[in-house]
PDB file of N, CA and C in Angstrom:
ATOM      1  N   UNK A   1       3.206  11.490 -28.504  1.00  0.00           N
ATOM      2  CA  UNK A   1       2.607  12.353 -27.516  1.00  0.00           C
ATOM      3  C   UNK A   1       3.302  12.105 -26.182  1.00  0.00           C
ATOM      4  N   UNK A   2       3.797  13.177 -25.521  1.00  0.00           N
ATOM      5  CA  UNK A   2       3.981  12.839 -24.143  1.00  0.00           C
ATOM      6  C   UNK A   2       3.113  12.635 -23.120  1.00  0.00           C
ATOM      7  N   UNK A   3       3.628  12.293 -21.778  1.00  0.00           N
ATOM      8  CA  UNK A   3       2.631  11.908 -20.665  1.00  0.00           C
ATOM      9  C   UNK A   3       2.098  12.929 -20.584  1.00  0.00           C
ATOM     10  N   UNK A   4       1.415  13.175 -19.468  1.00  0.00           N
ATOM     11  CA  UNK A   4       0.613  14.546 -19.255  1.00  0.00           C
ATOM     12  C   UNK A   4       1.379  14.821 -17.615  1.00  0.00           C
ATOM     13  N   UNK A   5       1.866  15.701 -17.113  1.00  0.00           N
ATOM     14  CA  UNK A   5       2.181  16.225 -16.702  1.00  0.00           C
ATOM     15  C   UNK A   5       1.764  17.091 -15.464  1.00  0.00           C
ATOM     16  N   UNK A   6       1.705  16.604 -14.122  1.00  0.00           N
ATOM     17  CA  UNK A   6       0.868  17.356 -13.104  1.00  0.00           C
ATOM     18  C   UNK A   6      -0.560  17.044 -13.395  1.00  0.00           C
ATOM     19  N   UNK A   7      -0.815  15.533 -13.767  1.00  0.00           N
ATOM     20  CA  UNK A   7      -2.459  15.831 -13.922  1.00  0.00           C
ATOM     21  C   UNK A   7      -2.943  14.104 -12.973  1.00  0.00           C
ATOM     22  N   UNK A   8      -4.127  14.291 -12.859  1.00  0.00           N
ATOM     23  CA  UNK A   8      -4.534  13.476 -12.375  1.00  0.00           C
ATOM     24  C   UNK A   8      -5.427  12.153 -13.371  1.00  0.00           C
ATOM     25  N   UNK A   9      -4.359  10.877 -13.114  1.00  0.00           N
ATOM     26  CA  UNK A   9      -4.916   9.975 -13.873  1.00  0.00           C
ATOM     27  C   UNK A   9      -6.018   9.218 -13.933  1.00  0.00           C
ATOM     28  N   UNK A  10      -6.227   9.072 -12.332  1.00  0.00           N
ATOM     29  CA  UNK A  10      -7.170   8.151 -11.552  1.00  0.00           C
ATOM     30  C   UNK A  10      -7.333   8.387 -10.392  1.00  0.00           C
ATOM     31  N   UNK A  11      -8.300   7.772  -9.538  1.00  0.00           N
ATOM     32  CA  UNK A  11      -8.390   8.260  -8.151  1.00  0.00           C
ATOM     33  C   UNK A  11      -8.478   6.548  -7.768  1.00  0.00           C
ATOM     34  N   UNK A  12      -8.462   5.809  -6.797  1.00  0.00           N
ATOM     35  CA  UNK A  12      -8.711   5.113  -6.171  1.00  0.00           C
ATOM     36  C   UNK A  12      -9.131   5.410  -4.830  1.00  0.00           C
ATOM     37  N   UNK A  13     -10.509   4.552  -4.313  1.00  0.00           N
ATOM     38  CA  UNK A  13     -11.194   4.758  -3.195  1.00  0.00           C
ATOM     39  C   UNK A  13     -10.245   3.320  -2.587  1.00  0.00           C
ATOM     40  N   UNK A  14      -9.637   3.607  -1.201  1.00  0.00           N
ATOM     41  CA  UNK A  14      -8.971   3.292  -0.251  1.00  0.00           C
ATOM     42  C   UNK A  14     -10.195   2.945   1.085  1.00  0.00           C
ATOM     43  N   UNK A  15      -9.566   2.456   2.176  1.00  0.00           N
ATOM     44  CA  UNK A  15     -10.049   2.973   3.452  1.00  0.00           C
ATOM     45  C   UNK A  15      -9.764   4.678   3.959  1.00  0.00           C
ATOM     46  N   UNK A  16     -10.311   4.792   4.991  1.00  0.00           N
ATOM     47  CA  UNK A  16     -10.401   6.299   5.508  1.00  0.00           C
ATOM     48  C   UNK A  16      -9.224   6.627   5.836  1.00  0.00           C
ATOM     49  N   UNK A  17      -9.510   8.004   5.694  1.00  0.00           N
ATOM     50  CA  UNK A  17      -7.866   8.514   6.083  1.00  0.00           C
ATOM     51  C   UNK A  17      -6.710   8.258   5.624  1.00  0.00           C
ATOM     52  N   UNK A  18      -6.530   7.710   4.136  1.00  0.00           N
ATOM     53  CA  UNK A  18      -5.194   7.652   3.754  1.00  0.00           C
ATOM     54  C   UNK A  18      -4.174   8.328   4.223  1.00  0.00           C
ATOM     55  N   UNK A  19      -2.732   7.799   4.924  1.00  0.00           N
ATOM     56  CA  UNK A  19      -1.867   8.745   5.505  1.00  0.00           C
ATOM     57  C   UNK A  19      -0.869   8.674   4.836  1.00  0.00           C
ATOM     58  N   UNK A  20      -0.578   7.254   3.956  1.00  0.00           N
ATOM     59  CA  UNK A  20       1.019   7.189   3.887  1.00  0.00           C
ATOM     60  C   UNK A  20       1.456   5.812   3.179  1.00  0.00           C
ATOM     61  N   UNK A  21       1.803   5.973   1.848  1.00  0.00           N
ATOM     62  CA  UNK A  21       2.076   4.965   1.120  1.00  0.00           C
ATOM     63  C   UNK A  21       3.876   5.018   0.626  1.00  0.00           C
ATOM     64  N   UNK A  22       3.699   3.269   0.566  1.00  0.00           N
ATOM     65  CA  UNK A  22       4.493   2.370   0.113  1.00  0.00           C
ATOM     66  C   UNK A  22       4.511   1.598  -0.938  1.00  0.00           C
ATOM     67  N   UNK A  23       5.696   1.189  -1.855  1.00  0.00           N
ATOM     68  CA  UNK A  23       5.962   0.755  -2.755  1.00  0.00           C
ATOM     69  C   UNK A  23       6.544  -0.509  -3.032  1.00  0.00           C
ATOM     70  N   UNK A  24       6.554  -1.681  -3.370  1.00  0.00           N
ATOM     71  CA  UNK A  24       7.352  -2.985  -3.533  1.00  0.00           C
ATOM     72  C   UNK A  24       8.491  -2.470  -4.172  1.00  0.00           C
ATOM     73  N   UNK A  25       9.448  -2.865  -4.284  1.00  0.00           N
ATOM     74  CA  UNK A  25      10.718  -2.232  -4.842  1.00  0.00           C
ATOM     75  C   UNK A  25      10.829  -2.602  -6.729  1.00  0.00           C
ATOM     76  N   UNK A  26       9.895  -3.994  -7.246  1.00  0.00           N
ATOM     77  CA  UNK A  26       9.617  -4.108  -8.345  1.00  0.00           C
ATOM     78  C   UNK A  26       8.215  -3.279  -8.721  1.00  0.00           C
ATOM     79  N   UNK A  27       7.891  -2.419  -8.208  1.00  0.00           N
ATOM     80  CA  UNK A  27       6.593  -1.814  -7.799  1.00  0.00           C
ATOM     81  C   UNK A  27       5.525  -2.493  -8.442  1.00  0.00           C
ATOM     82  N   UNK A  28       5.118  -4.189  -7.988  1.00  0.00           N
ATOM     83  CA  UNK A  28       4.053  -4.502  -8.255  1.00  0.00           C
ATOM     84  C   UNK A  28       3.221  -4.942  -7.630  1.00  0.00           C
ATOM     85  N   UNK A  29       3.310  -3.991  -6.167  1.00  0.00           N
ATOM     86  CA  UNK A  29       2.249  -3.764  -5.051  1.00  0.00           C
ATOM     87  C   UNK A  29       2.676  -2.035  -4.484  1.00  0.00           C
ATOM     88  N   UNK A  30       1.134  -1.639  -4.537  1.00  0.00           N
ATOM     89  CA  UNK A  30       1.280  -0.247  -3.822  1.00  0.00           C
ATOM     90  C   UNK A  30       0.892  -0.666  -2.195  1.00  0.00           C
ATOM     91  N   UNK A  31       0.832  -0.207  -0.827  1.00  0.00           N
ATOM     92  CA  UNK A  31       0.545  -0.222   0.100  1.00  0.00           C
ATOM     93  C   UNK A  31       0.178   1.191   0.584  1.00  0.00           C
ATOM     94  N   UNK A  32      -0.852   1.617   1.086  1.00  0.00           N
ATOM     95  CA  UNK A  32      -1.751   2.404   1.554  1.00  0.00           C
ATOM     96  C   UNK A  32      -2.385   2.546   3.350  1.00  0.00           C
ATOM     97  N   UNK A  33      -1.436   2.864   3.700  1.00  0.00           N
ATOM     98  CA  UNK A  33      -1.967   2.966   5.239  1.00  0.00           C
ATOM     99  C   UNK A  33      -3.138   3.966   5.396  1.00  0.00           C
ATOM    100  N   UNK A  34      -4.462   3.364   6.140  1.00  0.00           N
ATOM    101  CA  UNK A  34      -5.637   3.730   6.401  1.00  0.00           C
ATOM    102  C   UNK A  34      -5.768   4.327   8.091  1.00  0.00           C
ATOM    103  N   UNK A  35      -5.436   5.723   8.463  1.00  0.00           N
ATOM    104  CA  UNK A  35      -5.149   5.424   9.465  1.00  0.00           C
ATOM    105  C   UNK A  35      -6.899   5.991  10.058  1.00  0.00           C
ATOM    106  N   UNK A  36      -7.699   5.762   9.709  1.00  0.00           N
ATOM    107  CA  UNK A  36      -9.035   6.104   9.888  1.00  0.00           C
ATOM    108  C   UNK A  36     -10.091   4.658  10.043  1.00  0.00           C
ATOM    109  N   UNK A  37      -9.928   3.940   9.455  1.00  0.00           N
ATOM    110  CA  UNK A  37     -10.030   2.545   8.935  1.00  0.00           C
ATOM    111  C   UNK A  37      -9.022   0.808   9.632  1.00  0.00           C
ATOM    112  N   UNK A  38      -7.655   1.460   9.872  1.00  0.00           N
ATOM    113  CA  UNK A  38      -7.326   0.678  10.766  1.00  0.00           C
ATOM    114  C   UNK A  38      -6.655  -0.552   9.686  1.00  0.00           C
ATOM    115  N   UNK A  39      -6.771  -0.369   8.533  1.00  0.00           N
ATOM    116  CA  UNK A  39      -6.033  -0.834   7.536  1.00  0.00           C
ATOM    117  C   UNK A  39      -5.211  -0.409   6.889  1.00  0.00           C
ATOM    118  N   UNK A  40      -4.523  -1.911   5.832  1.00  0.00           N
ATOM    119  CA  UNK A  40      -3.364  -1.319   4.845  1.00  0.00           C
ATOM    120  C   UNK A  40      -4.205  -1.780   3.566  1.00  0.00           C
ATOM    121  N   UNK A  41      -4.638  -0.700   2.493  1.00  0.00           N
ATOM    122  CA  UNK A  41      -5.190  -1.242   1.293  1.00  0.00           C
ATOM    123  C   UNK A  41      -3.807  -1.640   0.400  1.00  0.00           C
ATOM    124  N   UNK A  42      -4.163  -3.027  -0.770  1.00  0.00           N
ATOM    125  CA  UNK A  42      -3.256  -2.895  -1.176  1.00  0.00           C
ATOM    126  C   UNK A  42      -4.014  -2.903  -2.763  1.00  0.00           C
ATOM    127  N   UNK A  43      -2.836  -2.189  -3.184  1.00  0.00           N
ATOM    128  CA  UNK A  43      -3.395  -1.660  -4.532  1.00  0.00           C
ATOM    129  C   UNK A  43      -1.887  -2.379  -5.788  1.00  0.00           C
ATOM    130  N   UNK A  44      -2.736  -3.640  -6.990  1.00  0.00           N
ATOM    131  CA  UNK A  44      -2.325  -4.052  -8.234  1.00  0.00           C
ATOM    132  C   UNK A  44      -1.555  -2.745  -8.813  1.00  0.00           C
ATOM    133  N   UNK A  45       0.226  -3.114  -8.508  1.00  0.00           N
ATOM    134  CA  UNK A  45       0.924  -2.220  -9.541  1.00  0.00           C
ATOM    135  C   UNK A  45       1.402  -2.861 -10.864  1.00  0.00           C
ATOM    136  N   UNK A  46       1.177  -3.830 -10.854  1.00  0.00           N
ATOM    137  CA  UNK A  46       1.459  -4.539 -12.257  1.00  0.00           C
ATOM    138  C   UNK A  46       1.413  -4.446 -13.371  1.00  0.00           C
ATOM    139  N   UNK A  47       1.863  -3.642 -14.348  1.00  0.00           N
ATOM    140  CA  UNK A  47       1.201  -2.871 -15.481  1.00  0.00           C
ATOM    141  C   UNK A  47       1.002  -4.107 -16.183  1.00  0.00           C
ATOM    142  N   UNK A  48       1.125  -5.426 -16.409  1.00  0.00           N
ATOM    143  CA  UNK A  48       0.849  -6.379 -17.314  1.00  0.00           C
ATOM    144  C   UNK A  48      -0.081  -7.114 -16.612  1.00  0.00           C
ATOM    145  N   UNK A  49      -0.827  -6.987 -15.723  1.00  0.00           N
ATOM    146  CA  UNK A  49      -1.868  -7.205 -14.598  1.00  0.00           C
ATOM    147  C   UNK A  49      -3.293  -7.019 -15.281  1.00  0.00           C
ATOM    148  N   UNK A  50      -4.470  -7.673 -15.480  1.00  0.00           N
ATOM    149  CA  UNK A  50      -5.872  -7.738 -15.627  1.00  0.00           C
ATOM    150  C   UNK A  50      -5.773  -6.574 -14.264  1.00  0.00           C
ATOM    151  N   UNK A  51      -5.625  -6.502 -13.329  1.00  0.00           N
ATOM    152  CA  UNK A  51      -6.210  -5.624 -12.070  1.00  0.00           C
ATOM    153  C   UNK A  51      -5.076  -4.758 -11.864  1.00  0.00           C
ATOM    154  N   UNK A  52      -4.662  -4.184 -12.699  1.00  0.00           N
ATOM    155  CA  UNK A  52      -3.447  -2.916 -12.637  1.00  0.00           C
ATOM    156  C   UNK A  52      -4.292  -1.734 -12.595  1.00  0.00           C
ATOM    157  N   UNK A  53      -3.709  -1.117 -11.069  1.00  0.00           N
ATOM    158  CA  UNK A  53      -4.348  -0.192 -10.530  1.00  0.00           C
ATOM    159  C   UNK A  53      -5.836   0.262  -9.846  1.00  0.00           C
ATOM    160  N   UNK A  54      -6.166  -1.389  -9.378  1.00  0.00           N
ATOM    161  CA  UNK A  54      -7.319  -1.508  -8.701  1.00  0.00           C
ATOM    162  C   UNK A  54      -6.894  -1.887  -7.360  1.00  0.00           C
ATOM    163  N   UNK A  55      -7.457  -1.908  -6.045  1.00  0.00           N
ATOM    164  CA  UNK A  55      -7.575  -2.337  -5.071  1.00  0.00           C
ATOM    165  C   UNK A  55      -8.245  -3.756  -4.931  1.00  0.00           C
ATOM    166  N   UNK A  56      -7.165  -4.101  -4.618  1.00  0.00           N
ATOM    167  CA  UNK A  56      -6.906  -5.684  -4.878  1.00  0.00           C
ATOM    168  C   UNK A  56      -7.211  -6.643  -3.245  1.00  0.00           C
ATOM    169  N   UNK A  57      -7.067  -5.487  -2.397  1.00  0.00           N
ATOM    170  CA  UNK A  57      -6.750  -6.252  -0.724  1.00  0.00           C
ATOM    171  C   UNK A  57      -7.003  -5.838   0.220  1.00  0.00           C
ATOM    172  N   UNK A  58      -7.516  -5.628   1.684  1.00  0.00           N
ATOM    173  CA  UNK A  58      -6.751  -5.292   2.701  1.00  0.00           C
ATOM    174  C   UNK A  58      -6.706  -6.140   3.745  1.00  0.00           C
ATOM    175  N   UNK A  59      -5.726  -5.474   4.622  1.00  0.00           N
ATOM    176  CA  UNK A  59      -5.046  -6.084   5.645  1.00  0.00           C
ATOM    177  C   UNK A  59      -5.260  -5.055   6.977  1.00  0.00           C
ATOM    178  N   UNK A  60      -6.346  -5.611   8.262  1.00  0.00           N
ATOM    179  CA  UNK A  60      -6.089  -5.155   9.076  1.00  0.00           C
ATOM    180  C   UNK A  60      -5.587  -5.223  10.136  1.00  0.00           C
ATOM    181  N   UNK A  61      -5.200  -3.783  10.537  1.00  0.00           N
ATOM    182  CA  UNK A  61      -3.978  -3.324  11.750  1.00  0.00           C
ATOM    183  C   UNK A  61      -4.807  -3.326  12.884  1.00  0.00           C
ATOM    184  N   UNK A  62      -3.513  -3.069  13.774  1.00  0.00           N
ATOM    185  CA  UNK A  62      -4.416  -2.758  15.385  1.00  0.00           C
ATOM    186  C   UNK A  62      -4.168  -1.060  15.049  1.00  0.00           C
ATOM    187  N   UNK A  63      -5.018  -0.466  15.929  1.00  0.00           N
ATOM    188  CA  UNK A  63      -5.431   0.703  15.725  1.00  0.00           C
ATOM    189  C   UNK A  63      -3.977   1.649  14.938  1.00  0.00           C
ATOM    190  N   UNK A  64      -5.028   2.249  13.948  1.00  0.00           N
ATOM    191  CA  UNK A  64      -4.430   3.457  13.696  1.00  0.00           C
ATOM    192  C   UNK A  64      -3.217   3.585  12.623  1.00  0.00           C
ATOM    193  N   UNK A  65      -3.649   2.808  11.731  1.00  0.00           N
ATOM    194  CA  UNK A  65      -2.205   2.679  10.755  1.00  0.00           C
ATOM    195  C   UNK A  65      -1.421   4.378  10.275  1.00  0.00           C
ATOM    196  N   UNK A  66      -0.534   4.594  10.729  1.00  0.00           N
ATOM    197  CA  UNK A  66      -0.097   5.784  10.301  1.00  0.00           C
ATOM    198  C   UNK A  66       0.854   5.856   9.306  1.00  0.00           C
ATOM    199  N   UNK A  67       1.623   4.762   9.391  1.00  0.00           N
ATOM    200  CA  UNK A  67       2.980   4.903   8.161  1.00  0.00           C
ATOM    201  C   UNK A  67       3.052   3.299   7.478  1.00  0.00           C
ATOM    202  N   UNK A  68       3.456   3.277   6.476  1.00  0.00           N
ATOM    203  CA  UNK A  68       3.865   1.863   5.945  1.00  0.00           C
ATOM    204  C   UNK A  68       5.364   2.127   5.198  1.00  0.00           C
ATOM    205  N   UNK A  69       6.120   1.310   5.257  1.00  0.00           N
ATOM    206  CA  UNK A  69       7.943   1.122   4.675  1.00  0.00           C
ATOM    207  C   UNK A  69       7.900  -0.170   4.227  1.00  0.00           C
ATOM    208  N   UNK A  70       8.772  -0.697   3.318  1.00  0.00           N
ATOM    209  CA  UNK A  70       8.954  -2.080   2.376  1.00  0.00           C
ATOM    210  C   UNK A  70      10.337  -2.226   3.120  1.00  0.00           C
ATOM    211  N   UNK A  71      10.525  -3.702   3.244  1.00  0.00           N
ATOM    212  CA  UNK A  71      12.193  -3.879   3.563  1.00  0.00           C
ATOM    213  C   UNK A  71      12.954  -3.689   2.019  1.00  0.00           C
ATOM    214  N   UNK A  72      14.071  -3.394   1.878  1.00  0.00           N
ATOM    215  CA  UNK A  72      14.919  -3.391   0.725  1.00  0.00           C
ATOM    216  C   UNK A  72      14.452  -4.672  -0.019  1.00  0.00           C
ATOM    217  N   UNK A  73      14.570  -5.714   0.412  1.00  0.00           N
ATOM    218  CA  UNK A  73      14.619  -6.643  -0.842  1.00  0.00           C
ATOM    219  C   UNK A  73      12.870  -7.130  -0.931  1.00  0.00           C
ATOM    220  N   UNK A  74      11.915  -6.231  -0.394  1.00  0.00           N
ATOM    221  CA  UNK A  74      10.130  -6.184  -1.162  1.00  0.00           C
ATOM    222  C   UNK A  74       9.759  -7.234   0.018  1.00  0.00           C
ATOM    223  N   UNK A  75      10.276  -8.267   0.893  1.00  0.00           N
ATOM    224  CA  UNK A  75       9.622  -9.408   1.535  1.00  0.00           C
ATOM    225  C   UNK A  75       8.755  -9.007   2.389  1.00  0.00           C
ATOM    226  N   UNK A  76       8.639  -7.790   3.227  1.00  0.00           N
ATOM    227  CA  UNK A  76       8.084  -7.163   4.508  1.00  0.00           C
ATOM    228  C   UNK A  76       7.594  -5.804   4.545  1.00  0.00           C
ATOM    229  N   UNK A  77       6.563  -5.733   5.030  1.00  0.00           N
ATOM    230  CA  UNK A  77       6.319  -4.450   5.154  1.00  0.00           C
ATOM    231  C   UNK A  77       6.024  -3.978   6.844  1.00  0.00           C
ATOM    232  N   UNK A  78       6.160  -2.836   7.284  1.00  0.00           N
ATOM    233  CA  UNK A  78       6.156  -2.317   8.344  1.00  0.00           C
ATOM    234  C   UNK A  78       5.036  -1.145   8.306  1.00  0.00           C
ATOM    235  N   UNK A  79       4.165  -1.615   9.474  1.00  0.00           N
ATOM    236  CA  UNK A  79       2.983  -0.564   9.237  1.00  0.00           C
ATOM    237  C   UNK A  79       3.240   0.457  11.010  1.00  0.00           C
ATOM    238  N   UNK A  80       3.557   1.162  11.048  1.00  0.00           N
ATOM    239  CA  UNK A  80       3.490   2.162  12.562  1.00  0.00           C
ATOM    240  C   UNK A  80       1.905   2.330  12.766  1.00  0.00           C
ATOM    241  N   UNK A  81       1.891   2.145  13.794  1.00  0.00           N
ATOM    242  CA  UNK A  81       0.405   2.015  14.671  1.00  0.00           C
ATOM    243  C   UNK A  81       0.477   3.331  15.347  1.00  0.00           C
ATOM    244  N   UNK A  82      -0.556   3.579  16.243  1.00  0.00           N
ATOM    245  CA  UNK A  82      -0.681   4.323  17.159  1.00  0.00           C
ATOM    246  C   UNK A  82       0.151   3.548  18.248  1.00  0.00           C
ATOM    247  N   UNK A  83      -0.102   2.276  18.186  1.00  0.00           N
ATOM    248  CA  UNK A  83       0.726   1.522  19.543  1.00  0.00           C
ATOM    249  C   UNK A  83       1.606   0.661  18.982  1.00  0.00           C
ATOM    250  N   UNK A  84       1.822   0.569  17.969  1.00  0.00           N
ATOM    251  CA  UNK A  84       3.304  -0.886  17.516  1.00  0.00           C
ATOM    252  C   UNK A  84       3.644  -0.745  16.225  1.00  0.00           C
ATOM    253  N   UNK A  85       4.408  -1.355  16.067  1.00  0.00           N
ATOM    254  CA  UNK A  85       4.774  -1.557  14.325  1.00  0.00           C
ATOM    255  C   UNK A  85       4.224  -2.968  14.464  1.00  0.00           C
ATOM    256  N   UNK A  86       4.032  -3.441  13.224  1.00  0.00           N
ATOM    257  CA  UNK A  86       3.229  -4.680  12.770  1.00  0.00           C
ATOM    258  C   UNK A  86       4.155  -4.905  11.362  1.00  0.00           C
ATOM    259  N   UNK A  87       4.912  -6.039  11.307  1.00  0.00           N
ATOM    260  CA  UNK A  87       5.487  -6.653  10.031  1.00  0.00           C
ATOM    261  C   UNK A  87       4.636  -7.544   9.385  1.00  0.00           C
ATOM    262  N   UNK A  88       4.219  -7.240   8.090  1.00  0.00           N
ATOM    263  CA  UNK A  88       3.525  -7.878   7.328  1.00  0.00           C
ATOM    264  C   UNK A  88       4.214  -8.708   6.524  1.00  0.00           C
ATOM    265  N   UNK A  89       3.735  -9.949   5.939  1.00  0.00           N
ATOM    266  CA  UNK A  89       4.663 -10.941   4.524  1.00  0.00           C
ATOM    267  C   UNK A  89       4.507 -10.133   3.751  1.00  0.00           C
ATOM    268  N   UNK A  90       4.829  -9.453   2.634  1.00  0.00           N
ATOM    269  CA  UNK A  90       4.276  -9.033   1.757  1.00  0.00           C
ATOM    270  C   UNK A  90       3.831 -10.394   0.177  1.00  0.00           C
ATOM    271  N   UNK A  91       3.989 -11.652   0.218  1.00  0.00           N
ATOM    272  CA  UNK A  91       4.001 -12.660  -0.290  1.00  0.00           C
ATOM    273  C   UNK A  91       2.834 -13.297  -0.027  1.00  0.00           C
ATOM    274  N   UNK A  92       1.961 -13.401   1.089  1.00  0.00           N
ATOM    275  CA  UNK A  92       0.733 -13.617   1.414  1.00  0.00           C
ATOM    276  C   UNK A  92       0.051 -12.800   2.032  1.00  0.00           C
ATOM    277  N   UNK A  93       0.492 -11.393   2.229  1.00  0.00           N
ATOM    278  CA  UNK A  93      -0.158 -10.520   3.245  1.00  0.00           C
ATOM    279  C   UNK A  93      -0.415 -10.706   4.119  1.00  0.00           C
ATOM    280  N   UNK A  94       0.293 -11.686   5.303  1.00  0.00           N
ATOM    281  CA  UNK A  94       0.099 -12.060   6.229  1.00  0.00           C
ATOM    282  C   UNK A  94       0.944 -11.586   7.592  1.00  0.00           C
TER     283      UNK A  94
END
């Protein structure tokens, strides 16, 4: 059987305002900028994961998370604020 195609698998409840997601480059973290909420949810991409495809985290911003980007090699993430970018570990979420 093939996948299914244009359909919806799952929904995950986030913080407010989802604007703008990011990917680990082994994609076994999603990142979810909340720009309503003021967080980054992070969501289990791990398909060999007990918590694959649950919301696993968040991490909050100073106001207004609008965008999130991964550095090339997965270590950092960059969240755009209303007022700053904010570099996150992506290794402790810190």
């Amino acid at each position: 059987m093939s996948p299914a195609f244009n359909t919806v698998t799952s929904t995950l409840l986030v913080g407010a305002n989802p604007i703008d997601v990011a990917v680990l480059p082994d994609g076994s973290r999603i990142y979810v900028a909340n720009s309503g909420a003021n967080t980054v949810s992070i969501i289990d991409g791990d398909t060999t994961s007990s918590t694959h495809d649950t919301v696993i985290g968040s991490v909050a911003v100073i106001k207004g998370a609008k965008t999130v980007t991964v550095s090339p090699d997965g270590t950092r993430l960059y969240v755009g604020t209303n007022e700053s970018v904010e570099v996150l570990e992506t290794v402790g979420n810190s």
